[in-house]
Amino acid sequence: CDEKQSGLANFLSKEELLYVSKKFKSDKKRFFSINQLKRFVFVQIVENDGKDYLTKENYRNAGNSLVKRINENKSNSVQIIDGINNGDYVIACAEGMALGNYQFLKYFTKAKEKKNPLKIIEIVSENIKKGQTEELTSVVESVCVARDLVNEPVSYLDAVQYSKDIQKLGKQCGFKVEVLNKKQIESLKMGGLLAVNLGSPIPPTFNIMEWKPKGAKNKKPIVLVGKGIVYDTGGLSLKPTANSMDLMKSDMGGSAAVVGAMCAISKVNLPVHVIGLVPATDNRPGQNAYAPGDVITMFDGTTVEVLNTDAEGRLVLADALHYAKKYKPELVIDLATLTGAAVRAIGTRAIVSMGNAEKQHKQLEEISHEVFERLAPQPFWDDYSECLKSPIADLNNLGGATAGQITAGKFLEHFTKDKKGKSEFPYIHLDIAGPAFLASNDTYRTAGGTGTAVRLLFEFIKRHG
């Protein structure tokens, strides 16, 4: 343990330094805490993996490990000392600490007793500017917004309440919100959203968020589209797998990422024009629910044979993608907990991605490694669309028995094109079904809603132009 490089000499006595140095060498331990009566000093060695993005992730994980110790010690504040003269790594440590400190305690009767003591994280460094810490605070808060939304049960967060929450967040963060009600959705003939909503006692909503600062870099907006299925039973194609409905409050995770990203973008005042679209409803088998075999007419006039009512996310997203055309966007990114096939293909550690915007997709992939919300690009060949043909309509909503994550993306791509089959805008599809909701903690990605893709979208838009 090099005391000059680590900066430990400023906080530990010679005897403590010698003790720590010997322990690191003999016990091969990576973490120690020293009780100095008035304070605890935590010392942790973080591996340098050679690649900068992997080392940053090690620092995030280290911050997450530290926050557990800090809360165990009942400390309400902590200082992170930059002893390595690398502000990026210190920021990463603070990020992991703050995200790992997240809790969703709204429904506990004794929430105060369960609440983590840690409230304040300070950074002491000559290599970090105040603006960096303010930005980090805004982004972490926005990730937590997305986590809260996903963790809310449908008994609270139905489509109407979701719109109210989005409106409230718009006022707090500074972006505009317009909510289309059921009558307006009917007048637009959004057949996908209306069909999915048929089984619900709660009307659908269509939420339009806009951040358009003065002096925005882009003449044409970036449009983010999020799947807002606040609860999914599968409809009449009721989910057959045991316990498969238990986590379906999370089926609006894509829209939560869009809302969280809009919060972060506006809080930090990024000079980029961004629009967020969220079609919202639940999917139930009640009332006059749409049924397998039905043919529905979508917002763009396409007819779709419904082979499975549990393939509903693509129907509401398709209407939103067609709506996005009115903005003549420079890029559209949609996000959705869309397919079980995505989870089976890559698990919970990455985001399935595909699209026709090659340059932007590559940029997004590079950034995904830096924020460690990694993309797993999939082929997007036109012959995958063959599975979507129907004998009685323009398309079917299910695709084939294999490559379901790709055929779902190809279904959505159809609604980004004009009547002649030409793409109206560059398009990227992100299926976040794997990492959006976790059964248990995965380092600083806490159990439940993870807020996946908020940091990814923010960093991508921050670097725009």
Short mmCIF file of C-alpha atoms in Angstrom, two decimals:
data_model
loop_
_atom_site.label_atom_id
_atom_site.label_comp_id
_atom_site.label_asym_id
_atom_site.label_seq_id
_atom_site.Cartn_x
_atom_site.Cartn_y
_atom_site.Cartn_z
CA CYS A 1 0.00 0.00 0.00
CA ASP A 2 1.83 3.11 -1.24
CA GLU A 3 0.90 5.84 1.21
CA LYS A 4 1.97 8.64 -1.14
CA GLN A 5 -0.11 7.39 -4.03
CA SER A 6 -3.13 6.54 -1.91
CA GLY A 7 -3.17 9.72 0.16
CA LEU A 8 -3.74 7.64 3.30
CA ALA A 9 -1.00 9.48 5.18
CA ASN A 10 -3.41 12.40 5.57
CA PHE A 11 -5.90 10.29 7.50
CA LEU A 12 -4.00 7.51 9.25
CA SER A 13 -1.26 7.52 11.85
CA LYS A 14 2.07 5.85 11.06
CA GLU A 15 1.01 2.86 13.16
CA GLU A 16 -2.31 2.58 11.32
CA LEU A 17 -0.57 2.88 7.96
CA LEU A 18 1.83 0.12 8.88
CA TYR A 19 -1.05 -2.08 10.06
CA VAL A 20 -3.04 -1.56 6.86
CA SER A 21 0.01 -2.11 4.66
CA LYS A 22 0.87 -5.40 6.37
CA LYS A 23 -2.74 -6.58 6.23
CA PHE A 24 -3.05 -5.92 2.53
CA LYS A 25 0.16 -7.80 1.83
CA SER A 26 -0.35 -10.75 4.16
CA ASP A 27 -4.12 -11.31 4.18
CA LYS A 28 -4.71 -10.26 0.57
CA LYS A 29 -7.83 -8.46 1.76
CA ARG A 30 -9.16 -5.59 -0.31
CA PHE A 31 -11.04 -3.73 2.42
CA PHE A 32 -10.38 -2.46 5.94
CA SER A 33 -12.12 -0.10 8.32
CA ILE A 34 -10.39 1.71 11.17
CA ASN A 35 -12.31 3.15 14.11
CA GLN A 36 -10.77 6.48 15.13
CA LEU A 37 -13.50 7.13 17.72
CA LYS A 38 -14.74 10.34 16.11
CA ARG A 39 -14.82 8.80 12.68
CA PHE A 40 -14.35 5.62 10.70
CA VAL A 41 -11.78 5.49 7.93
CA PHE A 42 -12.57 2.95 5.21
CA VAL A 43 -9.71 1.77 3.03
CA GLN A 44 -10.43 -0.25 -0.10
CA ILE A 45 -8.17 -1.43 -2.88
CA VAL A 46 -9.83 -1.34 -6.28
CA GLU A 47 -8.59 -3.46 -9.15
CA ASN A 48 -7.37 -1.77 -12.32
CA ASP A 49 -8.52 -4.08 -15.09
CA GLY A 50 -6.52 -2.40 -17.82
CA LYS A 51 -9.61 -1.14 -19.63
CA ASP A 52 -10.90 2.17 -18.32
CA TYR A 53 -14.60 1.25 -18.47
CA LEU A 54 -14.01 -1.95 -16.48
CA THR A 55 -12.00 -0.09 -13.85
CA LYS A 56 -14.78 2.50 -13.54
CA GLU A 57 -17.25 -0.30 -12.95
CA ASN A 58 -14.93 -1.70 -10.26
CA TYR A 59 -15.10 1.69 -8.55
CA ARG A 60 -18.90 1.72 -8.75
CA ASN A 61 -18.97 -1.74 -7.19
CA ALA A 62 -16.51 -0.59 -4.53
CA GLY A 63 -18.80 2.32 -3.70
CA ASN A 64 -21.71 -0.07 -3.39
CA SER A 65 -19.70 -2.30 -1.02
CA LEU A 66 -18.69 0.71 1.05
CA VAL A 67 -22.23 2.01 1.42
CA LYS A 68 -23.25 -1.22 3.13
CA ARG A 69 -20.47 -0.80 5.70
CA ILE A 70 -21.33 2.86 6.20
CA ASN A 71 -24.97 2.08 6.90
CA GLU A 72 -24.00 -0.75 9.24
CA ASN A 73 -22.00 1.82 11.19
CA LYS A 74 -25.07 4.10 11.36
CA SER A 75 -23.21 6.96 9.69
CA ASN A 76 -25.35 9.65 8.07
CA SER A 77 -22.54 11.22 6.04
CA VAL A 78 -19.36 10.15 4.30
CA GLN A 79 -16.47 11.83 2.54
CA ILE A 80 -14.84 10.23 -0.47
CA ILE A 81 -11.23 11.37 -0.64
CA ASP A 82 -9.54 11.46 -4.02
CA GLY A 83 -6.21 9.85 -3.13
CA ILE A 84 -5.54 8.65 -6.67
CA ASN A 85 -5.79 11.95 -8.57
CA ASN A 86 -8.42 10.55 -10.90
CA GLY A 87 -11.73 12.37 -10.73
CA ASP A 88 -13.54 9.96 -13.06
CA TYR A 89 -12.89 7.01 -10.77
CA VAL A 90 -13.94 8.96 -7.70
CA ILE A 91 -17.17 10.02 -9.44
CA ALA A 92 -17.78 6.36 -10.32
CA CYS A 93 -17.29 5.37 -6.69
CA ALA A 94 -19.77 8.00 -5.54
CA GLU A 95 -22.22 6.89 -8.23
CA GLY A 96 -22.10 3.27 -7.08
CA MET A 97 -22.49 4.39 -3.48
CA ALA A 98 -25.50 6.60 -4.19
CA LEU A 99 -27.27 4.05 -6.41
CA GLY A 100 -26.56 1.25 -3.95
CA ASN A 101 -28.08 3.33 -1.15
CA TYR A 102 -31.48 3.37 -2.90
CA GLN A 103 -34.53 1.99 -1.09
CA PHE A 104 -38.24 1.76 -1.91
CA LEU A 105 -39.95 1.95 1.48
CA LYS A 106 -43.25 3.64 0.66
CA TYR A 107 -45.45 0.74 1.75
CA PHE A 108 -43.67 -0.26 4.98
CA THR A 109 -45.51 0.75 8.15
CA LYS A 110 -42.15 1.15 9.88
CA ALA A 111 -40.27 2.75 7.02
CA LYS A 112 -38.25 5.08 9.27
CA GLU A 113 -36.73 2.11 11.08
CA LYS A 114 -35.70 0.52 7.78
CA LYS A 115 -34.31 3.66 6.17
CA ASN A 116 -30.58 3.72 5.53
CA PRO A 117 -28.79 6.23 7.80
CA LEU A 118 -26.59 7.58 5.00
CA LYS A 119 -27.93 10.89 3.67
CA ILE A 120 -24.88 12.87 2.51
CA ILE A 121 -22.03 11.84 0.22
CA GLU A 122 -19.24 14.42 -0.09
CA ILE A 123 -16.36 14.29 -2.55
CA VAL A 124 -13.01 15.88 -1.72
CA SER A 125 -10.93 16.27 -4.86
CA GLU A 126 -8.97 18.87 -6.78
CA ASN A 127 -9.81 16.99 -10.00
CA ILE A 128 -13.58 17.38 -9.87
CA LYS A 129 -15.62 20.48 -10.58
CA LYS A 130 -18.82 21.37 -8.79
CA GLY A 131 -20.78 20.96 -12.02
CA GLN A 132 -19.75 17.29 -12.20
CA THR A 133 -21.14 16.52 -8.75
CA GLU A 134 -24.33 18.46 -9.50
CA GLU A 135 -24.76 16.47 -12.73
CA LEU A 136 -24.13 13.20 -10.90
CA THR A 137 -26.75 14.13 -8.30
CA SER A 138 -29.32 14.91 -11.00
CA VAL A 139 -28.68 11.68 -12.89
CA VAL A 140 -28.79 9.49 -9.77
CA GLU A 141 -32.03 11.18 -8.65
CA SER A 142 -33.49 10.49 -12.11
CA VAL A 143 -32.49 6.83 -11.98
CA CYS A 144 -34.26 6.65 -8.63
CA VAL A 145 -37.36 8.24 -10.20
CA ALA A 146 -37.41 5.43 -12.76
CA ARG A 147 -36.87 2.83 -10.03
CA ASP A 148 -39.71 4.24 -7.95
CA LEU A 149 -42.09 4.17 -10.93
CA VAL A 150 -41.27 0.54 -11.72
CA ASN A 151 -41.57 -0.50 -8.07
CA GLU A 152 -45.03 1.05 -7.68
CA PRO A 153 -47.85 -1.54 -7.82
CA VAL A 154 -50.71 -1.11 -10.26
CA SER A 155 -53.03 -0.53 -7.29
CA TYR A 156 -51.42 2.92 -7.29
CA LEU A 157 -49.80 3.38 -10.69
CA ASP A 158 -52.54 2.78 -13.23
CA ALA A 159 -52.39 4.60 -16.57
CA VAL A 160 -54.24 7.69 -15.33
CA GLN A 161 -52.12 8.02 -12.19
CA TYR A 162 -48.98 7.48 -14.27
CA SER A 163 -49.89 10.53 -16.32
CA LYS A 164 -50.41 12.57 -13.15
CA ASP A 165 -46.99 11.52 -11.88
CA ILE A 166 -45.38 12.42 -15.20
CA GLN A 167 -47.05 15.84 -15.11
CA LYS A 168 -45.77 16.40 -11.58
CA LEU A 169 -42.23 15.42 -12.59
CA GLY A 170 -42.44 17.76 -15.58
CA LYS A 171 -43.22 20.69 -13.30
CA GLN A 172 -40.41 19.73 -10.91
CA CYS A 173 -37.76 19.19 -13.58
CA GLY A 174 -38.77 21.68 -16.24
CA PHE A 175 -40.03 19.68 -19.22
CA LYS A 176 -43.46 20.16 -20.81
CA VAL A 177 -46.12 17.46 -20.59
CA GLU A 178 -49.25 16.94 -22.63
CA VAL A 179 -51.59 14.04 -21.86
CA LEU A 180 -54.03 12.70 -24.43
CA ASN A 181 -57.10 11.09 -22.86
CA LYS A 182 -59.16 8.21 -24.21
CA LYS A 183 -61.40 10.39 -26.39
CA GLN A 184 -58.39 12.01 -28.01
CA ILE A 185 -56.75 8.60 -28.52
CA GLU A 186 -59.97 7.36 -30.13
CA SER A 187 -60.13 10.40 -32.40
CA LEU A 188 -56.59 9.62 -33.59
CA LYS A 189 -57.60 5.97 -34.13
CA MET A 190 -54.67 4.52 -32.21
CA GLY A 191 -55.92 0.99 -32.73
CA GLY A 192 -53.06 -0.79 -30.98
CA LEU A 193 -53.32 1.15 -27.71
CA LEU A 194 -57.13 1.00 -27.74
CA ALA A 195 -57.20 -2.75 -28.41
CA VAL A 196 -54.87 -3.57 -25.53
CA ASN A 197 -56.95 -1.35 -23.24
CA LEU A 198 -60.27 -3.07 -24.05
CA GLY A 199 -60.02 -5.44 -21.08
CA SER A 200 -59.25 -2.73 -18.53
CA PRO A 201 -61.61 -0.66 -16.37
CA ILE A 202 -59.02 2.16 -16.46
CA PRO A 203 -58.80 4.29 -19.62
CA PRO A 204 -55.52 4.55 -21.55
CA THR A 205 -53.39 7.67 -21.76
CA PHE A 206 -50.83 8.90 -24.27
CA ASN A 207 -48.14 11.04 -22.68
CA ILE A 208 -46.05 13.56 -24.60
CA MET A 209 -43.01 15.06 -22.86
CA GLU A 210 -40.87 17.74 -24.44
CA TRP A 211 -37.59 19.40 -23.51
CA LYS A 212 -36.77 22.20 -25.95
CA PRO A 213 -34.22 24.61 -24.50
CA LYS A 214 -33.21 27.85 -26.19
CA GLY A 215 -30.21 27.33 -28.42
CA ALA A 216 -30.76 23.58 -28.80
CA LYS A 217 -28.03 21.98 -30.90
CA ASN A 218 -30.40 19.92 -33.03
CA LYS A 219 -32.89 21.28 -35.56
CA LYS A 220 -34.80 18.01 -35.51
CA PRO A 221 -35.62 16.37 -32.15
CA ILE A 222 -34.49 13.08 -30.75
CA VAL A 223 -37.61 11.10 -29.83
CA LEU A 224 -37.64 8.53 -27.03
CA VAL A 225 -40.55 6.08 -26.97
CA GLY A 226 -41.28 3.91 -23.91
CA LYS A 227 -43.62 0.97 -23.44
CA GLY A 228 -46.04 1.92 -20.67
CA ILE A 229 -47.87 -1.30 -19.84
CA VAL A 230 -48.43 -0.61 -16.15
CA TYR A 231 -49.48 -4.21 -15.53
CA ASP A 232 -49.58 -7.22 -17.84
CA THR A 233 -51.64 -10.33 -17.21
CA GLY A 234 -51.14 -11.43 -20.81
CA GLY A 235 -54.79 -10.61 -21.50
CA LEU A 236 -56.90 -13.53 -22.72
CA SER A 237 -53.60 -15.27 -23.58
CA LEU A 238 -53.11 -15.40 -19.81
CA LYS A 239 -49.49 -15.89 -18.82
CA PRO A 240 -49.15 -19.66 -18.34
CA THR A 241 -45.90 -19.90 -16.39
CA ALA A 242 -46.07 -20.19 -12.59
CA ASN A 243 -45.41 -16.86 -10.88
CA SER A 244 -44.93 -15.13 -14.24
CA MET A 245 -47.40 -12.38 -13.35
CA ASP A 246 -45.81 -11.60 -10.00
CA LEU A 247 -43.36 -9.09 -11.47
CA MET A 248 -45.55 -7.65 -14.20
CA LYS A 249 -45.88 -4.24 -12.57
CA SER A 250 -42.43 -3.85 -14.13
CA ASP A 251 -43.76 -4.05 -17.70
CA MET A 252 -43.61 -0.25 -17.93
CA GLY A 253 -39.85 -0.25 -17.32
CA GLY A 254 -39.15 1.11 -20.81
CA SER A 255 -41.39 4.11 -20.23
CA ALA A 256 -39.87 4.64 -16.77
CA ALA A 257 -36.46 4.87 -18.44
CA VAL A 258 -37.82 7.53 -20.80
CA VAL A 259 -39.35 9.50 -17.93
CA GLY A 260 -36.13 9.22 -15.91
CA ALA A 261 -34.06 10.34 -18.89
CA MET A 262 -36.33 13.35 -19.45
CA CYS A 263 -35.87 14.28 -15.79
CA ALA A 264 -32.08 14.08 -16.01
CA ILE A 265 -31.85 15.91 -19.35
CA SER A 266 -33.96 18.83 -18.14
CA LYS A 267 -32.40 19.02 -14.68
CA VAL A 268 -28.93 19.31 -16.16
CA ASN A 269 -30.24 21.67 -18.87
CA LEU A 270 -28.73 19.78 -21.77
CA PRO A 271 -28.89 21.88 -24.98
CA VAL A 272 -30.70 19.18 -26.97
CA HIS A 273 -34.31 19.06 -28.13
CA VAL A 274 -35.80 15.79 -26.87
CA ILE A 275 -39.34 14.43 -26.97
CA GLY A 276 -40.59 11.49 -24.90
CA LEU A 277 -43.68 9.46 -25.85
CA VAL A 278 -45.36 7.04 -23.44
CA PRO A 279 -48.52 5.12 -24.42
CA ALA A 280 -49.95 3.77 -21.15
CA THR A 281 -52.49 1.09 -20.23
CA ASP A 282 -52.72 -2.22 -18.42
CA ASN A 283 -53.40 -5.49 -20.24
CA ARG A 284 -56.23 -7.53 -18.69
CA PRO A 285 -58.64 -10.29 -19.77
CA GLY A 286 -61.77 -8.52 -18.51
CA GLN A 287 -64.70 -6.67 -20.06
CA ASN A 288 -64.52 -6.70 -23.88
CA ALA A 289 -60.87 -7.75 -24.04
CA TYR A 290 -59.33 -8.25 -27.45
CA ALA A 291 -58.91 -11.90 -28.34
CA PRO A 292 -56.55 -14.17 -30.29
CA GLY A 293 -57.77 -14.17 -33.87
CA ASP A 294 -58.93 -10.57 -33.81
CA VAL A 295 -57.79 -8.24 -36.55
CA ILE A 296 -57.11 -4.67 -35.45
CA THR A 297 -56.37 -1.55 -37.47
CA MET A 298 -53.38 0.39 -36.21
CA PHE A 299 -52.88 4.16 -36.08
CA ASP A 300 -51.03 4.11 -39.43
CA GLY A 301 -53.76 2.00 -41.11
CA THR A 302 -51.87 -1.32 -40.98
CA THR A 303 -54.08 -4.31 -40.17
CA VAL A 304 -52.70 -6.78 -37.60
CA GLU A 305 -53.89 -10.29 -36.84
CA VAL A 306 -53.60 -10.87 -33.10
CA LEU A 307 -52.20 -14.34 -32.52
CA ASN A 308 -51.38 -13.75 -28.86
CA THR A 309 -52.70 -10.98 -26.62
CA ASP A 310 -49.55 -11.22 -24.49
CA ALA A 311 -47.60 -9.70 -27.40
CA GLU A 312 -49.23 -6.38 -26.54
CA GLY A 313 -46.25 -4.12 -25.94
CA ARG A 314 -45.42 -3.94 -29.62
CA LEU A 315 -48.99 -2.86 -30.39
CA VAL A 316 -48.89 0.22 -28.14
CA LEU A 317 -45.33 1.06 -29.20
CA ALA A 318 -46.28 0.80 -32.88
CA ASP A 319 -48.88 3.54 -32.51
CA ALA A 320 -46.35 5.74 -30.70
CA LEU A 321 -43.72 5.15 -33.41
CA HIS A 322 -46.18 6.26 -36.06
CA TYR A 323 -47.04 9.32 -33.94
CA ALA A 324 -43.31 10.16 -33.78
CA LYS A 325 -43.30 10.80 -37.55
CA LYS A 326 -45.07 14.14 -37.02
CA TYR A 327 -41.88 15.53 -35.43
CA LYS A 328 -39.65 14.59 -38.40
CA PRO A 329 -37.06 13.39 -35.87
CA GLU A 330 -33.37 12.93 -36.49
CA LEU A 331 -33.46 9.71 -34.42
CA VAL A 332 -36.02 7.60 -32.58
CA ILE A 333 -35.08 5.19 -29.78
CA ASP A 334 -37.73 2.97 -28.25
CA LEU A 335 -37.31 1.08 -25.00
CA ALA A 336 -39.40 -1.79 -23.72
CA THR A 337 -39.50 -4.82 -21.49
CA LEU A 338 -40.68 -6.48 -24.65
CA THR A 339 -39.78 -10.17 -24.91
CA GLY A 340 -38.92 -13.20 -22.82
CA ALA A 341 -36.75 -14.15 -25.80
CA ALA A 342 -34.39 -11.27 -24.95
CA VAL A 343 -33.94 -12.60 -21.42
CA ARG A 344 -33.36 -16.14 -22.65
CA ALA A 345 -30.84 -14.89 -25.21
CA ILE A 346 -28.60 -12.77 -22.96
CA GLY A 347 -29.92 -12.89 -19.40
CA THR A 348 -30.06 -9.85 -17.13
CA ARG A 349 -26.63 -8.37 -17.78
CA ALA A 350 -27.23 -6.56 -21.06
CA ILE A 351 -29.78 -4.83 -23.27
CA VAL A 352 -30.84 -6.41 -26.55
CA SER A 353 -30.44 -3.78 -29.28
CA MET A 354 -31.09 -3.51 -33.00
CA GLY A 355 -32.08 -0.98 -35.63
CA ASN A 356 -31.22 0.75 -38.87
CA ALA A 357 -29.32 3.75 -37.46
CA GLU A 358 -25.84 2.26 -37.78
CA LYS A 359 -23.79 5.33 -36.79
CA GLN A 360 -25.92 6.23 -33.77
CA HIS A 361 -26.20 2.58 -32.75
CA LYS A 362 -22.42 2.27 -32.69
CA GLN A 363 -22.12 5.44 -30.59
CA LEU A 364 -24.75 4.16 -28.19
CA GLU A 365 -22.96 0.83 -27.90
CA GLU A 366 -19.66 2.54 -27.04
CA ILE A 367 -21.34 4.64 -24.37
CA SER A 368 -23.14 1.57 -23.03
CA HIS A 369 -19.83 0.10 -21.95
CA GLU A 370 -18.76 3.31 -20.22
CA VAL A 371 -21.92 3.49 -18.08
CA PHE A 372 -21.98 -0.33 -17.90
CA GLU A 373 -25.48 -0.67 -19.29
CA ARG A 374 -24.13 -2.75 -22.14
CA LEU A 375 -25.83 -3.40 -25.45
CA ALA A 376 -25.96 -6.78 -27.14
CA PRO A 377 -26.60 -5.89 -30.82
CA GLN A 378 -28.73 -8.36 -32.78
CA PRO A 379 -28.98 -8.93 -36.55
CA PHE A 380 -31.78 -6.95 -38.14
CA TRP A 381 -32.06 -8.62 -41.52
CA ASP A 382 -35.22 -8.17 -43.54
CA ASP A 383 -35.83 -11.91 -43.88
CA TYR A 384 -36.78 -12.02 -40.18
CA SER A 385 -39.93 -10.15 -41.25
CA GLU A 386 -41.13 -13.26 -43.09
CA CYS A 387 -42.36 -14.61 -39.74
CA LEU A 388 -44.73 -11.66 -39.43
CA LYS A 389 -46.83 -12.45 -42.50
CA SER A 390 -50.51 -13.22 -41.94
CA PRO A 391 -52.99 -15.00 -44.25
CA ILE A 392 -55.77 -12.57 -43.32
CA ALA A 393 -54.06 -9.24 -42.49
CA ASP A 394 -50.98 -7.14 -43.25
CA LEU A 395 -49.05 -8.51 -40.25
CA ASN A 396 -49.38 -10.87 -37.32
CA ASN A 397 -48.26 -9.73 -33.88
CA LEU A 398 -46.32 -12.80 -32.81
CA GLY A 399 -43.61 -13.85 -35.25
CA GLY A 400 -42.11 -17.33 -35.21
CA ALA A 401 -41.05 -19.73 -32.47
CA THR A 402 -37.43 -18.55 -32.52
CA ALA A 403 -35.58 -15.21 -32.45
CA GLY A 404 -38.59 -13.57 -30.83
CA GLN A 405 -36.57 -10.57 -29.71
CA ILE A 406 -35.65 -9.83 -33.35
CA THR A 407 -39.05 -10.45 -34.94
CA ALA A 408 -40.57 -8.13 -32.32
CA GLY A 409 -38.09 -5.47 -33.40
CA LYS A 410 -38.94 -6.04 -37.06
CA PHE A 411 -42.65 -5.67 -36.24
CA LEU A 412 -41.92 -2.28 -34.69
CA GLU A 413 -39.71 -1.22 -37.59
CA HIS A 414 -42.70 -1.53 -39.93
CA PHE A 415 -44.30 1.45 -38.17
CA THR A 416 -41.25 3.65 -38.71
CA LYS A 417 -41.75 3.49 -42.49
CA ASP A 418 -43.96 5.30 -44.97
CA LYS A 419 -46.53 3.58 -47.19
CA LYS A 420 -43.85 2.78 -49.76
CA GLY A 421 -41.75 0.97 -47.15
CA LYS A 422 -39.11 3.69 -46.81
CA SER A 423 -37.79 4.54 -43.34
CA GLU A 424 -38.93 7.96 -42.20
CA PHE A 425 -36.23 8.29 -39.54
CA PRO A 426 -33.18 6.46 -38.17
CA TYR A 427 -34.37 3.94 -35.59
CA ILE A 428 -32.96 1.99 -32.63
CA HIS A 429 -34.90 -0.57 -30.61
CA LEU A 430 -33.80 -1.47 -27.06
CA ASP A 431 -35.34 -4.52 -25.36
CA ILE A 432 -34.52 -4.08 -21.66
CA ALA A 433 -36.55 -7.08 -20.44
CA GLY A 434 -33.51 -8.67 -18.78
CA PRO A 435 -31.93 -5.92 -16.67
CA ALA A 436 -34.97 -3.70 -15.98
CA PHE A 437 -36.19 -5.65 -12.93
CA LEU A 438 -34.14 -7.93 -10.68
CA ALA A 439 -35.21 -10.47 -8.08
CA SER A 440 -32.18 -9.66 -5.90
CA ASN A 441 -29.44 -7.05 -5.65
CA ASP A 442 -26.75 -7.11 -8.32
CA THR A 443 -24.15 -4.76 -6.81
CA TYR A 444 -25.54 -1.18 -7.05
CA ARG A 445 -28.44 -2.40 -9.20
CA THR A 446 -30.87 -2.93 -6.37
CA ALA A 447 -33.62 -5.55 -6.29
CA GLY A 448 -36.79 -4.50 -8.07
CA GLY A 449 -36.70 -1.73 -10.63
CA THR A 450 -33.13 -0.88 -11.63
CA GLY A 451 -33.69 2.28 -13.69
CA THR A 452 -31.82 0.61 -16.55
CA ALA A 453 -31.08 2.87 -19.55
CA VAL A 454 -31.58 6.23 -17.80
CA ARG A 455 -27.83 6.73 -17.49
CA LEU A 456 -27.29 5.36 -21.00
CA LEU A 457 -29.78 7.72 -22.63
CA PHE A 458 -28.56 10.72 -20.64
CA GLU A 459 -24.93 10.20 -21.60
CA PHE A 460 -25.82 9.58 -25.25
CA ILE A 461 -27.87 12.79 -25.46
CA LYS A 462 -25.26 14.74 -23.49
CA ARG A 463 -22.71 13.92 -26.19
CA HIS A 464 -25.05 14.85 -29.01
CA GLY A 465 -23.40 16.75 -31.84
#
